Structure formats: C-alpha cells, structure tokens
Amino acid sequence: AGLLSSGCLNEEIPFLELGYEKLDIPGKGEKIVIDVKSNVDWTASVDQNWCLIENGTGHYKGEFALTATENTTAMTRIAHVTVKGGSQIATIEVTQAPYNFTFDLPLSEYHIGYESASISIPYLTTGKGLKVECNANASWARITSAGDGAASVSIEQNTTGSTRTAVIAFNTKGHDGTPLISKVSIIH
C-alpha cells in the first residue's frame, strides 16, 4: 500500500481594517487621514462628489486622506467610503452637518461730524459667496458700493443744525435661505 503525503499551504487569510467606521465632519469641511491595516493591495473610493480621496490606493499597511468640502446646503449629508482589497471590503459612513453661517458688523454706530464724508463700514462673515445688499433709510447717506467685506457710504454735509441719524441695513441670506440682517447707525 502506498502512503500519501499531506502538504500544508501557508496562505495568509486576507484582512482589511480601517481606522474609522463612522466620521462626523463639521459643516466648514475638514481633511482627515485614515489608517488602513491590511495584508492585501487596496483601493479607496467614495460615492459623493463633496468628498475627495487623495492617495486612494495602497499596498498592505498605509493611509489615505479624505477631504469633505464646505457644506453649503441646509441639510445634513452622508457619504460612504468603500475600501476594497482582494475579497475584503471595509466601509466608513461620513456624516456632515450644514455649515452655520454668520454675518456681523464690528460697530453698531458711527459718529460723523457735520461735514460731508465717505466712510467704509466693514462686515465679517463666515460664509463663502454670500451676496450682501445694503440700503440706507435716509437720502443724505448713499451706499456707493458693497462687497468684499465692506460697504462704502457717501454722507452729505449736515446743514440742518440738528443731529440726524441714518440706519444702514445689511441683508444677506445663508446658503439655506435663512435671512441674515444686521444694522448700523450713522449719527451725523
């Protein structure tokens, strides 16, 4: 009778692990480095165009970068990152809140003498691409331009002998349509 020899194959069992299963990204956007532990070649992809992957392929242990752009919508949004390596698949659910936009005027009042003047009223905003409109409630205070972080106002000489006040209203909307209104007084 013959003997059969038994041979052992020393194959590694493929594995693929990611540094995250879920990610919560702020509305302003963020770049996160994700660690990959594996014994196979792998490729990362994402199902939404507001998430970008850099260095999305690797050989065994490595990392890739995930960048979520600013969320200019009023809604929470979700993306799924999928990393495939051989027969292994790992996923990360990415959740991003909407961005909270702010609009602010550093001063609430400007005191101007009786002479005519041109002043610049700066404003601060955390939102990109917000269209700002300005209007004055007095004909002697005329908005000459608005944009790029400031409004220019031309003020006519006060010949009335009395102090007068104009209110300049700054109107904009967040990307979700929420009105953002701020006012400043010009005392002349």
Coordinates of N, CA and C in Angstrom, one line a residue:
A1 N 0.8 -1.2 0.0 CA 0.0 0.0 0.0 C 0.9 1.2 0.0
G2 N 0.4 2.2 -0.7 CA 1.2 3.4 -0.8 C 0.7 4.5 0.2
L3 N 1.7 5.3 0.6 CA 1.4 6.4 1.5 C 1.2 7.7 0.8
L4 N 0.2 8.4 1.1 CA 0.0 9.8 0.6 C 0.6 10.8 1.5
S5 N 1.4 11.7 1.0 CA 1.9 12.7 1.9 C 0.9 13.9 1.8
S6 N 0.8 14.5 2.9 CA -0.1 15.6 3.1 C 0.7 16.9 3.2
G7 N 0.4 17.8 2.3 CA 1.2 19.1 2.3 C 0.3 20.2 2.9
C8 N 0.9 21.2 3.5 CA 0.2 22.3 4.1 C 0.5 23.6 3.3
L9 N -0.5 24.3 3.0 CA -0.3 25.5 2.3 C -0.3 26.6 3.4
N10 N 0.6 27.5 3.3 CA 0.8 28.5 4.3 C 0.3 29.8 3.7
E11 N -1.0 29.9 3.4 CA -1.6 31.1 2.9 C -2.1 32.0 4.0
E12 N -1.8 33.3 3.9 CA -2.4 34.2 4.9 C -3.9 34.4 4.6
I13 N -4.6 34.6 5.6 CA -6.0 34.9 5.5 C -6.1 36.4 5.2
P14 N -6.7 36.9 4.1 CA -6.7 38.3 3.8 C -7.5 39.1 4.9
F15 N -7.0 40.3 5.2 CA -7.8 41.1 6.1 C -7.6 42.6 5.7
L16 N -8.6 43.4 6.1 CA -8.6 44.8 5.8 C -9.3 45.5 6.9
E17 N -8.7 46.4 7.6 CA -9.3 47.2 8.7 C -9.0 48.7 8.4
L18 N -10.0 49.5 8.8 CA -9.8 51.0 8.7 C -9.8 51.6 10.1
G19 N -9.2 52.8 10.1 CA -9.1 53.5 11.4 C -10.5 54.0 11.9
Y20 N -11.5 54.1 11.0 CA -12.8 54.6 11.4 C -13.9 53.7 10.8
E21 N -15.0 53.7 11.5 CA -16.2 53.1 10.9 C -17.2 54.2 10.6
K22 N -17.2 55.3 11.4 CA -18.1 56.4 11.1 C -17.3 57.7 11.4
L23 N -17.6 58.7 10.6 CA -17.0 60.0 10.8 C -18.1 61.1 10.8
D24 N -17.9 62.1 11.7 CA -18.8 63.2 11.8 C -17.9 64.4 11.4
I25 N -18.2 65.1 10.3 CA -17.4 66.2 9.8 C -18.2 67.5 10.0
P26 N -17.5 68.5 10.5 CA -18.2 69.8 10.6 C -18.6 70.4 9.3
G27 N -19.5 71.3 9.3 CA -20.1 71.9 8.1 C -19.0 72.7 7.3
K28 N -18.0 73.3 8.0 CA -17.0 74.0 7.3 C -16.1 73.2 6.5
G29 N -16.2 71.8 6.6 CA -15.3 70.9 5.9 C -14.1 70.6 6.7
E30 N -13.4 69.5 6.3 CA -12.2 69.0 7.0 C -11.5 68.0 6.2
K31 N -10.2 67.9 6.5 CA -9.4 66.8 5.9 C -9.0 65.9 7.0
I32 N -9.2 64.6 6.8 CA -8.9 63.6 7.8 C -8.0 62.5 7.1
V33 N -7.0 62.0 7.8 CA -6.1 60.9 7.4 C -6.7 59.6 8.0
I34 N -6.9 58.7 7.1 CA -7.5 57.4 7.5 C -6.5 56.3 7.4
D35 N -6.2 55.6 8.5 CA -5.2 54.5 8.5 C -5.9 53.2 8.0
V36 N -5.1 52.5 7.2 CA -5.5 51.2 6.6 C -4.5 50.1 7.1
K37 N -5.1 49.1 7.7 CA -4.3 47.9 8.1 C -4.8 46.8 7.2
S38 N -3.8 46.1 6.5 CA -4.2 45.1 5.5 C -3.0 44.2 5.2
N39 N -3.3 43.1 4.6 CA -2.3 42.3 4.0 C -2.5 42.0 2.6
V40 N -3.3 42.9 2.0 CA -3.6 42.9 0.5 C -3.5 44.3 -0.1
D41 N -3.4 44.4 -1.4 CA -3.4 45.7 -2.0 C -4.9 46.2 -1.9
W42 N -5.1 47.5 -1.8 CA -6.4 48.1 -1.6 C -6.6 49.4 -2.4
T43 N -7.9 49.7 -2.6 CA -8.3 50.9 -3.3 C -9.5 51.5 -2.6
A44 N -9.4 52.8 -2.3 CA -10.5 53.6 -1.7 C -11.3 54.4 -2.7
S45 N -12.6 54.4 -2.5 CA -13.5 55.2 -3.3 C -14.6 55.8 -2.4
V46 N -15.3 56.8 -2.9 CA -16.4 57.5 -2.2 C -17.5 57.7 -3.2
D47 N -18.7 57.7 -2.6 CA -19.9 57.8 -3.5 C -20.5 59.2 -3.7
Q48 N -19.9 60.2 -3.1 CA -20.4 61.6 -3.2 C -19.3 62.5 -3.7
N49 N -19.6 63.5 -4.5 CA -18.6 64.4 -5.1 C -18.1 65.5 -4.1
W50 N -18.7 65.6 -3.0 CA -18.3 66.6 -2.0 C -17.2 66.0 -1.1
C51 N -16.9 64.7 -1.2 CA -15.8 64.1 -0.5 C -14.7 63.7 -1.5
L52 N -13.5 64.0 -1.2 CA -12.4 63.8 -2.1 C -11.4 62.8 -1.5
I53 N -10.9 61.9 -2.2 CA -9.9 61.0 -1.7 C -8.5 61.3 -2.3
E54 N -7.5 61.4 -1.5 CA -6.1 61.5 -2.0 C -5.4 60.3 -1.6
N55 N -4.5 59.8 -2.5 CA -3.7 58.6 -2.3 C -4.5 57.4 -1.9
G56 N -5.5 57.2 -2.8 CA -6.6 56.2 -2.5 C -6.2 54.7 -2.9
T57 N -4.9 54.5 -3.1 CA -4.5 53.1 -3.3 C -3.3 52.8 -2.4
G58 N -3.2 51.5 -2.0 CA -2.0 51.2 -1.2 C -1.7 49.7 -1.2
H59 N -0.6 49.4 -0.7 CA -0.1 48.0 -0.6 C 0.1 47.7 0.8
Y60 N -0.8 46.9 1.3 CA -0.8 46.5 2.7 C -1.0 47.7 3.7
K61 N -0.3 47.9 4.7 CA -0.5 48.9 5.6 C -0.3 50.3 5.0
G62 N -1.1 51.2 5.3 CA -1.0 52.6 4.7 C -2.0 53.5 5.2
E63 N -2.2 54.6 4.4 CA -3.2 55.6 4.8 C -3.6 56.3 3.5
F64 N -4.8 57.0 3.6 CA -5.3 57.9 2.6 C -5.9 59.1 3.3
A65 N -6.1 60.1 2.5 CA -6.7 61.4 3.0 C -8.1 61.5 2.5
L66 N -9.1 61.9 3.3 CA -10.4 62.2 2.9 C -10.7 63.6 3.2
T67 N -11.1 64.4 2.2 CA -11.4 65.8 2.4 C -12.9 66.0 2.1
A68 N -13.6 66.5 3.1 CA -15.0 66.9 2.9 C -15.0 68.4 2.6
T69 N -15.6 68.9 1.5 CA -15.7 70.3 1.3 C -16.8 71.0 2.1
E70 N -16.8 72.3 2.2 CA -17.8 73.0 2.9 C -19.2 72.6 2.5
N71 N -20.1 72.4 3.5 CA -21.5 72.0 3.2 C -22.3 73.3 3.1
T72 N -22.6 73.7 1.9 CA -23.3 75.0 1.7 C -24.8 74.7 1.5
T73 N -25.2 73.6 2.0 CA -26.7 73.3 1.9 C -27.3 73.4 3.3
A74 N -28.6 73.4 3.4 CA -29.2 73.4 4.7 C -29.4 72.0 5.3
M75 N -28.9 71.0 4.6 CA -29.2 69.6 5.0 C -27.9 68.9 5.5
T76 N -28.1 68.0 6.4 CA -27.0 67.1 6.8 C -26.8 66.2 5.6
R77 N -25.6 65.9 5.2 CA -25.4 65.0 4.1 C -24.5 63.8 4.5
I78 N -24.7 62.7 3.7 CA -24.0 61.5 4.1 C -23.3 60.9 2.8
A79 N -22.1 60.4 3.1 CA -21.3 59.8 2.0 C -20.8 58.4 2.6
H80 N -20.5 57.5 1.7 CA -19.9 56.2 2.0 C -18.6 56.0 1.4
V81 N -17.6 55.8 2.2 CA -16.2 55.5 1.7 C -16.1 54.0 1.7
T82 N -15.7 53.4 0.6 CA -15.5 52.0 0.4 C -14.1 51.7 0.1
V83 N -13.5 50.8 0.9 CA -12.1 50.4 0.6 C -12.2 48.9 0.3
K84 N -11.6 48.5 -0.9 CA -11.7 47.1 -1.4 C -10.2 46.6 -1.5
G85 N -10.0 45.4 -1.0 CA -8.7 44.8 -1.1 C -8.9 43.3 -1.3
G86 N -8.6 42.8 -2.4 CA -8.9 41.3 -2.7 C -10.4 41.1 -2.5
S87 N -10.7 40.1 -1.6 CA -12.0 39.8 -1.3 C -12.6 40.5 -0.2
Q88 N -11.8 41.4 0.4 CA -12.2 42.2 1.6 C -12.8 43.6 1.2
I89 N -13.8 44.0 2.0 CA -14.4 45.3 1.8 C -14.6 45.9 3.2
A90 N -14.2 47.2 3.3 CA -14.5 47.9 4.6 C -15.1 49.2 4.2
T91 N -16.0 49.7 5.0 CA -16.7 51.0 4.7 C -16.6 52.0 5.9
I92 N -16.8 53.2 5.6 CA -16.9 54.3 6.5 C -18.1 55.1 6.1
E93 N -19.0 55.4 7.1 CA -20.1 56.3 6.8 C -19.7 57.7 7.3
V94 N -19.7 58.7 6.4 CA -19.3 60.1 6.7 C -20.6 60.9 6.7
T95 N -20.8 61.6 7.9 CA -21.9 62.5 8.0 C -21.4 63.9 8.2
Q96 N -22.0 64.8 7.5 CA -21.6 66.2 7.6 C -22.8 67.1 7.8
A97 N -22.7 67.9 8.9 CA -23.8 68.8 9.3 C -23.7 70.0 8.3
P98 N -24.8 70.8 8.2 CA -24.8 72.0 7.4 C -23.9 73.0 8.1
Y99 N -23.3 73.9 7.3 CA -22.5 75.0 7.8 C -23.3 76.1 8.5
N100 N -22.9 76.5 9.6 CA -23.6 77.7 10.3 C -22.9 79.0 9.8
F101 N -23.7 79.7 9.1 CA -23.2 81.0 8.6 C -23.4 82.1 9.5
T102 N -22.5 83.0 9.6 CA -22.7 84.2 10.5 C -22.4 85.5 9.7
F103 N -23.0 86.5 10.1 CA -22.7 87.8 9.5 C -22.7 88.8 10.6
D104 N -21.7 89.6 10.7 CA -21.5 90.5 11.9 C -20.9 91.9 11.5
L105 N -21.4 92.9 12.1 CA -20.8 94.2 12.0 C -20.0 94.5 13.2
P106 N -18.8 94.9 13.1 CA -17.9 95.2 14.3 C -18.4 96.3 15.1
L107 N -19.0 97.4 14.5 CA -19.5 98.5 15.2 C -21.0 98.7 15.0
S108 N -21.7 99.2 15.9 CA -23.2 99.4 15.8 C -23.5 100.9 15.4
E109 N -22.5 101.8 15.7 CA -22.7 103.2 15.4 C -21.4 103.9 14.9
Y110 N -21.6 104.8 14.0 CA -20.6 105.7 13.5 C -21.0 107.1 13.8
H111 N -20.1 107.9 14.4 CA -20.4 109.3 14.7 C -19.5 110.1 13.7
I112 N -20.2 110.9 12.9 CA -19.6 111.7 11.9 C -19.9 113.2 12.2
G113 N -18.9 114.1 12.0 CA -19.2 115.5 12.2 C -20.2 116.0 11.2
Y114 N -20.4 117.3 11.1 CA -21.4 117.9 10.2 C -20.9 118.0 8.8
E115 N -19.6 117.8 8.5 CA -19.1 117.9 7.2 C -19.5 116.7 6.3
S116 N -19.4 116.8 5.0 CA -19.6 115.6 4.2 C -18.5 114.6 4.4
A117 N -18.7 113.4 4.2 CA -17.7 112.4 4.4 C -18.0 111.1 3.6
S118 N -17.0 110.3 3.4 CA -17.1 109.0 2.8 C -16.6 108.0 3.8
I119 N -17.3 107.0 4.2 CA -16.9 106.0 5.2 C -17.0 104.6 4.6
S120 N -16.2 103.8 5.2 CA -16.2 102.4 4.8 C -16.7 101.6 6.1
I121 N -17.8 100.8 5.9 CA -18.3 100.0 7.0 C -18.0 98.6 6.8
P122 N -17.0 98.0 7.6 CA -16.6 96.6 7.3 C -17.7 95.7 7.9
Y123 N -17.7 94.5 7.3 CA -18.5 93.4 7.9 C -17.8 92.1 7.8
L124 N -18.1 91.2 8.7 CA -17.5 89.9 8.9 C -18.5 88.8 8.6
T125 N -18.0 87.8 7.8 CA -18.9 86.7 7.6 C -18.1 85.4 7.5
T126 N -18.7 84.3 8.0 CA -18.1 83.0 7.9 C -18.5 82.2 6.6
G127 N -19.4 82.7 5.9 CA -19.9 82.0 4.7 C -19.2 82.5 3.5
K128 N -18.9 81.6 2.6 CA -18.3 82.0 1.3 C -19.4 82.3 0.3
G129 N -19.1 83.3 -0.5 CA -20.0 83.6 -1.6 C -21.4 84.2 -1.2
L130 N -21.5 84.7 0.0 CA -22.7 85.4 0.4 C -22.8 86.7 -0.3
K131 N -24.0 86.9 -0.9 CA -24.2 88.2 -1.6 C -24.8 89.2 -0.5
V132 N -24.2 90.3 -0.4 CA -24.6 91.3 0.6 C -25.2 92.5 -0.1
E133 N -26.4 92.9 0.4 CA -27.1 94.1 -0.1 C -27.2 95.0 1.0
C134 N -27.0 96.3 0.7 CA -27.1 97.4 1.7 C -28.1 98.4 1.3
N135 N -28.8 99.0 2.2 CA -29.7 100.1 1.9 C -29.7 101.1 3.1
A136 N -29.9 102.3 2.8 CA -30.0 103.4 3.9 C -31.4 103.9 3.9
N137 N -31.8 104.3 5.1 CA -33.2 104.9 5.3 C -33.2 106.4 5.2
A138 N -32.1 107.0 4.8 CA -32.0 108.5 4.7 C -31.3 108.8 3.3
S139 N -31.9 109.8 2.6 CA -31.3 110.2 1.3 C -29.9 110.8 1.4
W140 N -29.6 111.4 2.6 CA -28.3 112.0 2.7 C -27.1 111.0 3.0
A141 N -27.5 109.7 3.2 CA -26.5 108.7 3.4 C -26.7 107.7 2.2
R142 N -25.8 107.8 1.2 CA -25.9 107.0 0.0 C -24.9 105.9 -0.1
I143 N -25.4 104.6 -0.3 CA -24.5 103.5 -0.5 C -23.8 103.6 -1.8
T144 N -22.5 103.7 -1.9 CA -21.8 103.8 -3.2 C -21.3 102.4 -3.7
S145 N -21.0 101.5 -2.7 CA -20.6 100.1 -3.1 C -20.8 99.2 -1.9
A146 N -20.9 97.9 -2.2 CA -21.0 96.9 -1.1 C -20.4 95.6 -1.7
G147 N -19.5 95.0 -0.9 CA -18.9 93.8 -1.3 C -17.5 93.7 -0.8
D148 N -17.0 92.5 -0.9 CA -15.6 92.2 -0.5 C -15.4 92.7 1.0
G149 N -16.3 92.5 1.8 CA -16.2 92.7 3.3 C -16.4 94.1 3.7
A150 N -16.9 95.0 2.9 CA -17.2 96.4 3.3 C -18.3 97.0 2.5
A151 N -18.9 98.0 3.1 CA -19.8 98.9 2.3 C -19.3 100.3 2.4
S152 N -19.3 101.0 1.3 CA -18.9 102.4 1.2 C -20.1 103.3 1.2
V153 N -20.1 104.3 2.1 CA -21.2 105.2 2.2 C -20.8 106.6 2.1
S154 N -21.5 107.3 1.2 CA -21.2 108.8 1.0 C -22.2 109.6 1.8
I155 N -21.7 110.5 2.6 CA -22.6 111.2 3.5 C -22.6 112.7 3.2
E156 N -23.7 113.3 2.9 CA -23.8 114.7 2.6 C -23.6 115.6 3.8
Q157 N -23.1 116.8 3.6 CA -23.0 117.7 4.7 C -24.3 118.0 5.4
N158 N -24.2 118.1 6.7 CA -25.4 118.3 7.5 C -25.6 119.9 7.7
T159 N -26.5 120.4 7.0 CA -26.7 121.9 7.1 C -28.0 122.2 7.9
T160 N -28.6 121.2 8.6 CA -29.8 121.4 9.3 C -29.6 122.0 10.7
G161 N -28.4 121.9 11.3 CA -28.1 122.4 12.6 C -28.5 121.5 13.7
S162 N -29.1 120.3 13.3 CA -29.6 119.3 14.3 C -28.9 118.0 14.0
T163 N -28.7 117.2 15.0 CA -28.1 115.9 14.8 C -29.1 115.0 14.1
R164 N -28.7 114.2 13.1 CA -29.6 113.3 12.4 C -29.0 111.9 12.4
T165 N -29.8 110.9 12.2 CA -29.4 109.5 12.2 C -29.9 108.8 11.0
A166 N -29.0 108.0 10.4 CA -29.4 107.1 9.3 C -29.1 105.7 9.8
V167 N -29.9 104.8 9.3 CA -29.7 103.4 9.6 C -29.3 102.7 8.3
I168 N -28.2 102.0 8.3 CA -27.8 101.2 7.1 C -28.1 99.8 7.5
A169 N -28.9 99.1 6.6 CA -29.3 97.7 6.8 C -28.4 96.9 5.9
F170 N -27.8 95.8 6.4 CA -27.1 94.8 5.6 C -27.9 93.6 5.6
N171 N -28.2 93.2 4.3 CA -29.1 92.0 4.2 C -28.3 90.9 3.3
T172 N -28.4 89.7 3.8 CA -27.9 88.6 3.1 C -28.7 87.4 3.5
K173 N -28.4 86.3 2.8 CA -29.0 85.0 3.2 C -28.0 84.0 3.3
G174 N -28.1 83.1 4.3 CA -27.3 81.9 4.3 C -27.6 81.1 3.1
H175 N -26.7 80.1 2.9 CA -26.9 79.2 1.7 C -28.2 78.4 1.8
D176 N -28.7 78.3 3.0 CA -30.0 77.6 3.2 C -31.2 78.6 3.0
G177 N -31.0 79.8 2.7 CA -32.0 80.8 2.5 C -32.4 81.6 3.7
T178 N -31.8 81.3 4.9 CA -32.1 82.0 6.1 C -31.6 83.4 6.0
P179 N -32.5 84.4 6.3 CA -32.1 85.8 6.2 C -31.1 86.1 7.3
L180 N -30.1 86.9 7.0 CA -29.1 87.4 7.9 C -29.1 88.9 7.8
I181 N -29.6 89.6 8.8 CA -29.8 91.0 8.7 C -29.1 91.7 9.9
S182 N -28.3 92.7 9.6 CA -27.6 93.5 10.6 C -27.7 95.0 10.3
K183 N -27.7 95.8 11.3 CA -27.9 97.2 11.1 C -26.9 98.0 11.8
V184 N -26.5 99.2 11.2 CA -25.6 100.1 11.9 C -26.2 101.5 11.7
S185 N -25.9 102.3 12.8 CA -26.4 103.7 12.7 C -25.3 104.7 12.4
I186 N -25.6 105.7 11.6 CA -24.7 106.7 11.3 C -25.3 108.0 12.0
I187 N -24.6 108.6 12.9 CA -25.1 109.7 13.6 C -24.3 110.9 13.1
H188 N -25.0 111.9 12.6 CA -24.4 113.0 11.8 C -25.0 114.3 12.1

